[in-house]
Amino acid sequence: MTPDHSARPEGRSSPAAPGLDRRSFLGAGACGAAVPLLGAASAAAQPAVAAAPDVRRPLDVKLRINGQDHRLALDSRTTLLDVLREEVGLTGTKKGCDQGQCGACTVLLDGTRVLSCLTLAVMAEGRAVTTIEGLARPDGSLHPMQQAFVDHDAFQCGYCTPGQILSAVACVQEGHAKDDAQIREYMSGNLCRCAAYPNIVAAINQAKSEMGA
Amino acid sequence: MQPFIYQRAETLEAAAQAAAASRGSHVEAPVQFVAGGTTLLDLMKIDVMRPATVVDINPLQERYGAIATDDKGLRLGALARMAQVADHPSVRRDFPVIAQTLDLAASQQLRNMATLGGNLLQRTRCNYFRDVSWAACNKRNPGSGCAALDGMNRKHAVLGTSDQCIATYPGDFAQALVALDATLEIAGPQGRREIAVQQLHKQPGSTPNIETQLVPGELITAILVPSAPWTRRSLYLKVRDRESYEFALASAAVALDIADGEVREARIALGGVATMPWRAKEAEAALRGRRLDEAAAEAAAEAAFAGAQTHEHNAYKVPLGRRTLVRALLDAARLEIRS
């Protein structure tokens, strides 16, 4: 997917700053195409689809990523994955298949694991996004799952690892890591070309006790 | 991906109205609803679907995403997520076939995203449908032909096909609903209506592009599953190329009411082998009043596939589908049901 960069007044994101002038920052301001539809009562008086918005206008999108607010001007087609990597500069989240088949792009939305390649960025508004960069503590010490992946050599090339780790954190929190068979079943959405699966299962078993599950 | 206007629907009426101006079948409409996005965005990325407007219905989740049970049965909001329903204790205990169809579908990430309504409407995995470089696809481009008929059709359907389309319905959940006689609440520009899940999907016939009886602007809002003597003795058996995270080559949703060793009622739906969620009434009739031993299960399976039509690479689906059903029936008969 190629977002239409020509339509975007500002290419890069900035952390939202208080008092930032909205129009000078976004250009499009309130003209973005995210038009909330009218309720039934007012719909009779006005058409629900307000005067055809211009598809070239970027959307004004506010995202909370790893505890930090970002304001972005985005083509409606932009996926959360592309925002993370191309706009916000968080390249830990990986693009594998880009069609929901490999799990490399897994992130947490309000603590729930989802595929960022099949999530429109605008649909993540109002939800807390957690990427691999947001897992470690502020002092830099690793999350127990990250440490367990290191301890058990749970990767070779490492490309699927950020997705594996986020998926594994959620797997434990969901209560779906009771035994090896359940871990394998509930981690089946994360493919590993290097086939580090036995070590991934071992890492999850170690981390789950440290996570208090 | 074609550029599109993104809108959020804050009310059901606004959602219906936004799409009501569209013509034709709902899958071809220029206004499409998005909830989980796992089918729509996938198909938009590969240019199979090209809506001009995408209406986000997630703001409706609070109102249309609840799971409720009472002595009459189960009520599932269409915006409930697959994972949420699969983990629900009442669903697992009283409607195991429903929980199993959800557990065995997709991956946990996708189950966290995908809604029940969207899951029912997921579209075929036929490679010729999903790749627009193949010109011939009657589903994508009516009248253009079917590349699968004499193409690579190993995963294609053997039941409910036509000379226009042999694409397999890929879902699992719908089989459980069809077996259990579930109904759908639908809201749309013309008001509300209720239909049997069995009536939602259509066989391809001469119009494979018309996949369901929904019209543009209509939304599934709830799924109702009646409690019955057979709902607890139910299961889903799914056979596939790999053990997890894969579509069915053959599957069977079965629910049995057995008393004094005899089958009082059997409900059977087949997946992976048909163009739509396939209720096997002939197989059900073959079991009624019989002791469920291997011979009875095989007779039922024979009846289920009596009308199968195979193509070059998918003839194996007939014996595979039969054996899948036999095993599912014998396993269900052996289930210990705690009251």
XYZ file of C-alpha atoms in Angstrom:
552
model
C 0.000 0.000 0.000
C 1.353 3.404 -0.888
C -0.091 6.350 0.984
C -0.483 9.443 -1.144
C 2.317 11.610 0.198
C 1.430 14.493 -2.054
C -1.743 14.976 -0.055
C 0.057 15.245 3.256
C 1.072 18.749 4.324
C 3.417 17.529 7.050
C 5.209 14.274 6.407
C 6.459 13.470 9.906
C 4.829 13.221 13.263
C 5.705 15.260 16.304
C 4.782 14.507 19.872
C 1.728 16.654 20.544
C 2.748 19.817 22.365
C 0.288 21.808 24.474
C -0.729 25.014 22.770
C 0.343 23.849 19.350
C -1.584 25.699 16.684
C -3.692 23.017 15.071
C -4.126 24.550 11.655
C -0.520 25.538 11.177
C 0.514 22.054 12.229
C -1.925 20.042 10.173
C -2.808 22.364 7.373
C -6.064 20.517 6.813
C -7.277 21.161 10.338
C -10.948 20.496 10.720
C -11.334 19.768 7.025
C -10.122 16.199 7.484
C -12.359 13.472 6.195
C -13.098 11.887 9.592
C -16.642 13.140 9.638
C -18.704 11.707 12.471
C -22.040 10.733 11.040
C -25.070 12.445 12.386
C -27.497 10.766 14.692
C -30.920 9.638 13.526
C -32.727 12.697 14.812
C -30.653 15.197 12.894
C -30.176 12.887 9.944
C -33.611 13.788 8.661
C -32.672 17.427 8.376
C -29.182 16.923 7.003
C -27.701 14.180 4.865
C -25.748 11.665 6.977
C -22.860 11.846 4.550
C -21.939 15.483 4.884
C -21.007 17.369 1.717
C -18.628 14.895 0.111
C -15.324 15.282 1.932
C -12.222 15.526 -0.253
C -10.432 12.192 -0.217
C -7.108 13.979 -0.760
C -7.351 15.787 2.566
C -5.354 14.080 5.307
C -7.041 12.929 8.476
C -6.153 14.587 11.750
C -5.300 11.562 13.880
C -4.260 11.496 17.536
C -2.528 8.337 18.734
C -1.186 7.341 22.147
C 1.862 5.163 21.579
C 3.878 3.783 24.495
C 2.377 6.459 26.744
C 3.234 9.344 24.449
C 0.679 11.336 22.461
C 1.247 11.897 18.767
C -0.670 14.035 16.339
C -0.495 13.050 12.720
C -1.857 14.083 9.358
C -2.570 10.805 7.610
C -3.966 9.460 4.397
C -6.994 7.399 5.400
C -5.349 4.291 3.984
C -2.408 4.407 6.385
C -2.158 1.353 8.589
C -1.046 1.493 12.199
C 2.013 -0.506 11.133
C 3.081 2.107 8.595
C 2.501 4.942 11.064
C 4.679 3.272 13.668
C 7.523 2.592 11.267
C 7.362 5.447 8.782
C 5.850 8.354 10.696
C 6.762 7.850 14.338
C 10.089 6.111 13.739
C 9.382 3.076 15.901
C 10.849 0.430 13.631
C 10.790 -2.338 16.219
C 7.414 -3.421 14.877
C 8.163 -5.432 11.756
C 6.427 -5.700 8.401
C 6.405 -9.336 7.346
C 3.586 -10.346 5.028
C 1.560 -7.121 5.403
C -1.622 -9.167 4.985
C -2.368 -10.673 8.364
C -0.708 -14.036 7.922
C 2.593 -13.898 9.842
C 2.177 -11.962 13.111
C 5.426 -9.965 12.799
C 3.471 -6.709 13.147
C 1.726 -7.698 16.401
C 1.193 -4.810 18.847
C -1.031 -4.346 21.873
C -4.135 -2.142 21.704
C -5.390 -1.470 25.220
C -3.398 -4.548 26.233
C -4.975 -6.791 23.586
C -2.792 -8.262 20.847
C -3.750 -7.274 17.313
C -2.172 -7.092 13.862
C -1.069 -3.559 13.087
C -0.925 -4.308 9.335
C -4.709 -4.850 9.257
C -5.522 -1.931 11.551
C -6.152 1.483 10.045
C -4.233 4.036 12.084
C -7.327 6.191 12.429
C -9.133 3.245 14.022
C -6.540 3.137 16.828
C -7.563 6.610 18.020
C -8.476 6.675 21.689
C -6.705 3.398 22.403
C -3.328 2.794 24.042
C -0.815 1.365 21.562
C 2.092 -0.633 22.999
C 5.007 -1.649 20.775
C 8.191 -3.560 21.578
C 9.843 -0.205 22.379
C 7.300 0.331 25.163
C 7.812 -2.938 27.047
C 11.006 -2.274 29.003
C 10.817 -0.266 32.228
C 11.825 3.403 32.120
C 15.181 2.486 33.718
C 15.869 0.278 30.720
C 15.502 -3.063 32.494
C 13.863 -5.602 30.240
C 10.335 -6.951 30.557
C 10.442 -10.548 31.902
C 9.365 -11.813 28.474
C 12.178 -9.958 26.725
C 14.681 -11.329 29.250
C 13.279 -14.837 28.823
C 13.730 -14.644 25.038
C 17.378 -13.674 25.629
C 17.884 -16.381 28.250
C 16.453 -19.121 26.041
C 17.916 -17.977 22.728
C 14.333 -17.833 21.452
C 15.251 -16.429 18.030
C 17.843 -16.635 15.307
C 17.451 -13.834 12.757
C 15.213 -11.879 15.126
C 12.820 -10.486 12.567
C 9.701 -12.087 14.049
C 10.867 -11.496 17.633
C 9.124 -8.198 18.487
C 5.818 -9.689 17.338
C 6.542 -12.957 19.157
C 7.306 -11.125 22.409
C 4.203 -8.911 22.337
C 2.064 -11.875 21.398
C 3.628 -13.909 24.215
C 3.014 -11.165 26.794
C -0.653 -11.105 25.806
C -0.827 -14.903 25.683
C 0.266 -15.077 29.337
C -2.036 -12.235 30.389
C -5.014 -13.898 28.664
C -4.371 -17.080 30.672
C -3.617 -19.065 27.521
C -0.151 -20.284 28.554
C -1.154 -23.115 30.868
C 0.960 -25.807 29.202
C 3.153 -26.301 26.158
C 0.269 -27.413 23.935
C -1.796 -24.370 24.797
C 1.159 -22.042 24.280
C 1.763 -23.529 20.819
C -1.910 -23.190 19.881
C -2.277 -19.620 21.091
C 1.054 -18.543 19.583
C 0.275 -20.069 16.182
C -0.389 -16.636 14.688
C 3.311 -15.776 14.976
C 5.396 -17.538 12.366
C 9.160 -18.008 12.776
C 11.043 -18.826 9.573
C 14.069 -19.883 11.676
C 11.798 -22.308 13.560
C 12.908 -21.254 17.036
C 9.602 -22.570 18.328
C 10.906 -24.921 21.092
C 12.935 -22.059 22.584
C 10.009 -19.649 22.294
C 7.837 -22.082 24.272
C 10.592 -22.402 26.889
C 10.902 -18.613 27.142
C 7.164 -18.191 27.655
C 7.170 -20.862 30.354
C 9.929 -18.978 32.193
C 8.339 -15.558 31.824
C 4.859 -16.625 32.838
C 5.944 -17.439 36.390
C 7.815 -14.128 36.635
C 4.752 -12.315 35.332
C 2.716 -13.831 38.162
C 0.542 -15.937 35.898
C -5.341 0.395 -2.219
C -7.866 2.755 -3.708
C -8.254 6.007 -1.723
C -11.403 6.151 0.379
C -13.328 8.446 2.660
C -13.287 7.306 6.270
C -16.340 7.926 8.409
C -17.395 6.873 11.864
C -20.969 5.820 12.536
C -22.157 6.841 15.972
C -25.609 5.300 15.528
C -27.043 2.310 13.726
C -29.383 4.550 11.757
C -26.506 6.709 10.541
C -24.553 3.631 9.500
C -27.490 2.257 7.548
C -28.195 5.592 5.939
C -24.589 6.092 4.887
C -24.666 2.895 2.869
C -28.274 2.946 1.755
C -27.624 4.831 -1.469
C -25.471 1.963 -2.713
C -26.849 -0.386 -5.332
C -26.320 -4.047 -6.066
C -25.185 -6.755 -3.687
C -23.649 -5.637 -0.428
C -20.153 -6.902 -1.239
C -19.972 -4.764 -4.390
C -21.371 -1.615 -2.772
C -19.165 1.505 -2.890
C -19.842 2.071 0.810
C -18.505 -0.678 3.062
C -18.697 -1.136 6.810
C -15.526 -1.904 8.749
C -15.386 -3.427 12.227
C -12.395 -5.718 12.802
C -11.095 -5.002 9.316
C -9.482 -8.412 8.968
C -11.335 -9.275 5.768
C -12.045 -5.845 4.309
C -8.584 -4.288 4.691
C -6.934 -7.460 3.466
C -9.080 -7.430 0.322
C -8.627 -3.684 -0.155
C -4.839 -4.070 -0.019
C -4.949 -6.590 -2.836
C -7.454 -4.483 -4.808
C -10.224 -7.094 -4.728
C -12.462 -4.652 -2.866
C -12.377 -0.986 -3.800
C -14.899 0.927 -1.696
C -15.056 4.703 -2.080
C -16.234 5.119 1.508
C -15.485 3.031 4.580
C -17.838 3.443 7.520
C -16.308 2.456 10.862
C -19.005 0.854 13.022
C -16.834 0.241 16.097
C -18.530 3.085 18.013
C -21.602 0.797 18.052
C -19.768 -1.953 19.923
C -20.988 -1.013 23.373
C -24.586 -1.378 22.291
C -24.253 -4.290 19.869
C -21.334 -6.253 21.301
C -22.733 -7.923 24.411
C -22.996 -11.638 25.196
C -26.113 -12.674 27.120
C -27.564 -16.037 28.114
C -30.856 -17.119 29.596
C -32.845 -20.359 29.655
C -34.028 -19.784 26.103
C -30.547 -19.579 24.712
C -27.668 -17.371 23.751
C -27.705 -13.855 22.386
C -24.465 -12.672 20.809
C -24.012 -9.056 19.798
C -22.673 -8.960 16.249
C -19.848 -6.648 17.300
C -18.584 -9.029 19.983
C -15.062 -10.160 19.152
C -14.418 -13.808 18.316
C -11.927 -14.241 21.180
C -14.327 -12.765 23.701
C -17.072 -15.231 22.761
C -14.686 -18.212 22.551
C -13.596 -17.589 26.158
C -17.078 -17.026 27.576
C -17.766 -19.702 30.245
C -21.449 -20.203 29.339
C -20.647 -20.540 25.662
C -17.929 -23.091 26.408
C -20.161 -25.139 28.697
C -23.528 -24.968 26.963
C -22.572 -24.471 23.306
C -19.150 -26.146 22.959
C -19.439 -26.335 19.165
C -19.628 -22.542 19.016
C -16.573 -22.050 21.233
C -14.642 -24.624 19.212
C -15.416 -23.090 15.822
C -14.108 -19.783 17.162
C -11.048 -21.264 18.919
C -9.981 -23.160 15.822
C -10.323 -20.195 13.451
C -7.534 -17.777 12.565
C -5.029 -16.685 15.235
C -5.609 -15.034 18.599
C -4.614 -11.652 17.139
C -7.236 -11.979 14.410
C -9.817 -13.334 16.869
C -9.240 -10.274 19.051
C -9.973 -8.035 16.071
C -12.672 -9.831 14.096
C -16.320 -9.458 15.059
C -18.942 -12.183 14.832
C -20.896 -10.347 12.146
C -17.787 -9.805 10.055
C -16.738 -13.397 10.549
C -20.004 -14.663 9.083
C -19.447 -12.418 6.055
C -15.815 -13.305 5.444
C -15.110 -13.982 1.804
C -13.644 -16.948 0.037
C -9.936 -17.755 -0.040
C -10.116 -18.882 -3.693
C -6.759 -17.841 -5.158
C -8.329 -16.748 -8.418
C -10.762 -14.500 -6.545
C -7.999 -13.013 -4.390
C -5.573 -12.266 -7.229
C -6.880 -9.617 -9.610
C -4.323 -10.559 -12.249
C -6.637 -13.475 -13.099
C -9.257 -11.940 -15.344
C -11.733 -14.797 -15.022
C -13.643 -14.682 -11.757
C -17.418 -14.538 -11.806
C -17.450 -13.464 -8.169
C -15.220 -10.428 -8.764
C -16.200 -9.708 -12.304
C -19.596 -11.195 -13.239
C -19.631 -12.954 -16.600
C -15.843 -13.216 -16.852
C -15.696 -16.980 -16.237
C -14.147 -19.105 -13.522
C -10.413 -19.757 -13.573
C -10.738 -22.376 -10.833
C -12.933 -24.812 -12.777
C -9.936 -26.198 -14.638
C -7.254 -24.468 -12.642
C -5.646 -25.422 -9.328
C -8.743 -26.402 -7.415
C -7.422 -28.560 -4.574
C -9.069 -26.397 -1.929
C -12.311 -25.802 -3.776
C -15.806 -26.950 -2.925
C -17.505 -30.207 -3.810
C -20.987 -29.327 -2.525
C -23.233 -26.493 -3.709
C -21.060 -25.603 -6.702
C -22.185 -24.403 -10.106
C -20.556 -24.123 -13.519
C -19.925 -20.462 -12.644
C -18.092 -20.808 -9.320
C -16.617 -23.498 -7.058
C -15.161 -21.219 -4.368
C -15.283 -22.598 -0.813
C -16.945 -20.747 2.031
C -13.954 -20.402 4.366
C -15.518 -19.845 7.788
C -16.024 -22.129 10.781
C -18.400 -20.255 13.118
C -21.261 -20.223 10.593
C -21.281 -24.036 10.552
C -22.005 -24.118 14.296
C -24.790 -21.585 13.896
C -26.380 -23.377 10.961
C -26.287 -26.694 12.848
C -27.938 -25.110 15.888
C -30.686 -23.307 13.917
C -29.459 -19.871 14.964
C -31.104 -16.716 13.667
C -29.800 -13.248 12.868
C -31.163 -9.846 13.736
C -30.538 -7.472 10.882
C -31.019 -3.710 10.773
C -31.044 -1.664 7.615
C -32.489 1.238 5.676
C -35.837 -0.598 5.407
C -35.966 -1.363 9.130
C -35.256 -4.510 11.074
C -35.755 -8.142 10.153
C -34.819 -11.564 11.402
C -33.606 -14.467 9.273
C -32.189 -17.938 9.860
C -28.404 -18.072 9.558
C -29.040 -20.839 7.025
C -30.683 -18.242 4.775
C -27.879 -15.677 4.971
C -25.520 -17.223 2.417
C -26.423 -18.187 -1.136
C -25.130 -20.889 -3.399
C -23.266 -19.356 -6.349
C -25.674 -20.550 -9.055
C -25.478 -18.119 -11.964
C -24.713 -15.122 -9.709
C -21.598 -15.947 -7.640
C -21.131 -12.209 -7.046
C -24.232 -12.225 -4.825
C -22.938 -14.019 -1.747
C -25.619 -13.259 0.827
C -29.126 -11.922 0.957
C -28.007 -8.715 2.730
C -28.648 -5.509 0.813
C -26.406 -2.429 1.004
C -26.822 -0.650 4.319
C -27.920 -3.742 6.204
C -25.964 -4.762 9.277
C -26.140 -7.932 11.318
C -26.763 -6.700 14.877
C -27.203 -9.921 16.852
C -27.072 -13.707 16.636
C -29.619 -15.771 18.568
C -28.911 -19.407 19.350
C -31.773 -21.374 20.903
C -31.005 -23.811 23.717
C -31.955 -27.367 22.796
C -31.375 -30.891 24.107
C -28.492 -31.293 21.622
C -26.535 -28.088 22.208
C -24.301 -29.469 24.989
C -23.428 -32.675 23.172
C -21.840 -30.779 20.330
C -18.409 -30.375 18.834
C -16.473 -29.107 15.830
C -13.857 -31.179 14.056
C -11.613 -29.320 11.634
C -9.111 -31.015 9.322
C -6.485 -28.848 7.648
C -3.047 -28.780 6.043
C -1.391 -27.645 9.265
C -2.572 -28.117 12.807
C -3.350 -24.516 13.670
C -3.987 -21.141 12.008
C -5.331 -22.584 8.766
C -8.588 -22.861 6.880
C -10.471 -26.157 6.814
C -10.034 -28.722 4.063
C -13.009 -30.452 5.650
C -14.851 -29.825 8.877
C -17.983 -30.929 10.671
C -20.114 -29.243 13.315
C -22.314 -31.820 15.004
C -24.840 -31.712 17.829
C -26.618 -34.805 19.125
C -29.503 -35.635 21.393
C -29.037 -39.245 22.431
C -31.375 -41.108 24.771
C -31.247 -44.796 25.697
C -28.490 -45.274 23.163
C -30.582 -43.965 20.267
C -30.241 -40.726 18.344
C -33.328 -38.619 18.988
C -32.019 -35.651 17.038
C -28.850 -34.909 15.081
C -27.699 -31.577 13.726
C -24.879 -31.502 11.210
C -23.179 -28.770 9.208
C -20.118 -29.155 7.006
C -17.304 -26.713 6.318
C -14.323 -26.584 3.953
C -16.171 -28.631 1.354
C -19.061 -26.400 0.277
C -19.749 -23.026 -1.289
C -21.744 -21.955 1.777
C -22.215 -23.174 5.363
C -23.673 -26.585 4.530
C -26.462 -28.120 6.570
C -26.483 -31.887 5.957
C -30.136 -32.727 6.513
C -29.917 -36.056 4.674
C -27.222 -37.150 7.095
C -29.328 -36.026 10.046
C -32.288 -38.035 8.774
C -30.098 -41.102 8.317
C -29.191 -41.032 12.026
C -32.556 -40.336 13.615
C -33.818 -43.285 15.667
C -30.605 -45.274 15.191
C -27.914 -46.404 17.568
C -24.848 -44.292 16.712
C -22.242 -46.897 15.817
C -19.651 -46.738 13.066
C -22.012 -48.183 10.458
C -24.658 -45.551 11.219
C -22.089 -42.752 11.101
C -20.791 -44.019 7.760
C -24.288 -44.203 6.339
C -24.876 -40.609 7.424
C -21.586 -39.490 5.871
C -22.479 -41.301 2.656
C -25.762 -39.408 2.552
C -24.062 -36.066 3.276
C -21.800 -36.342 0.244
C -24.200 -38.091 -2.138
C -24.484 -34.962 -4.284
C -20.780 -34.083 -4.341
C -19.252 -32.895 -7.594
C -15.483 -32.990 -7.835
C -12.898 -31.355 -10.067
C -9.361 -32.270 -11.057
C -7.604 -31.739 -7.698
C -10.324 -31.908 -5.068
C -11.796 -35.415 -5.372
C -10.000 -36.293 -2.107
C -12.432 -34.006 -0.278
C -15.255 -36.523 -0.591
C -13.600 -39.353 1.378
C -11.903 -36.799 3.669
C -15.195 -35.053 4.335
C -16.946 -38.358 5.014
C -14.282 -39.524 7.456
C -14.293 -36.149 9.174
C -18.029 -36.444 9.740
C -17.796 -40.063 10.923
C -15.148 -39.153 13.489
C -17.047 -36.080 14.637
C -20.238 -38.101 15.154
C -18.525 -40.917 17.056
C -16.597 -38.421 19.217
C -19.788 -36.496 19.993
C -21.627 -39.699 20.912
C -18.873 -40.494 23.423
C -18.889 -37.081 25.116
C -19.685 -37.183 28.799
C -22.260 -34.498 29.487
C -22.338 -33.172 33.035
C -25.586 -31.619 34.085
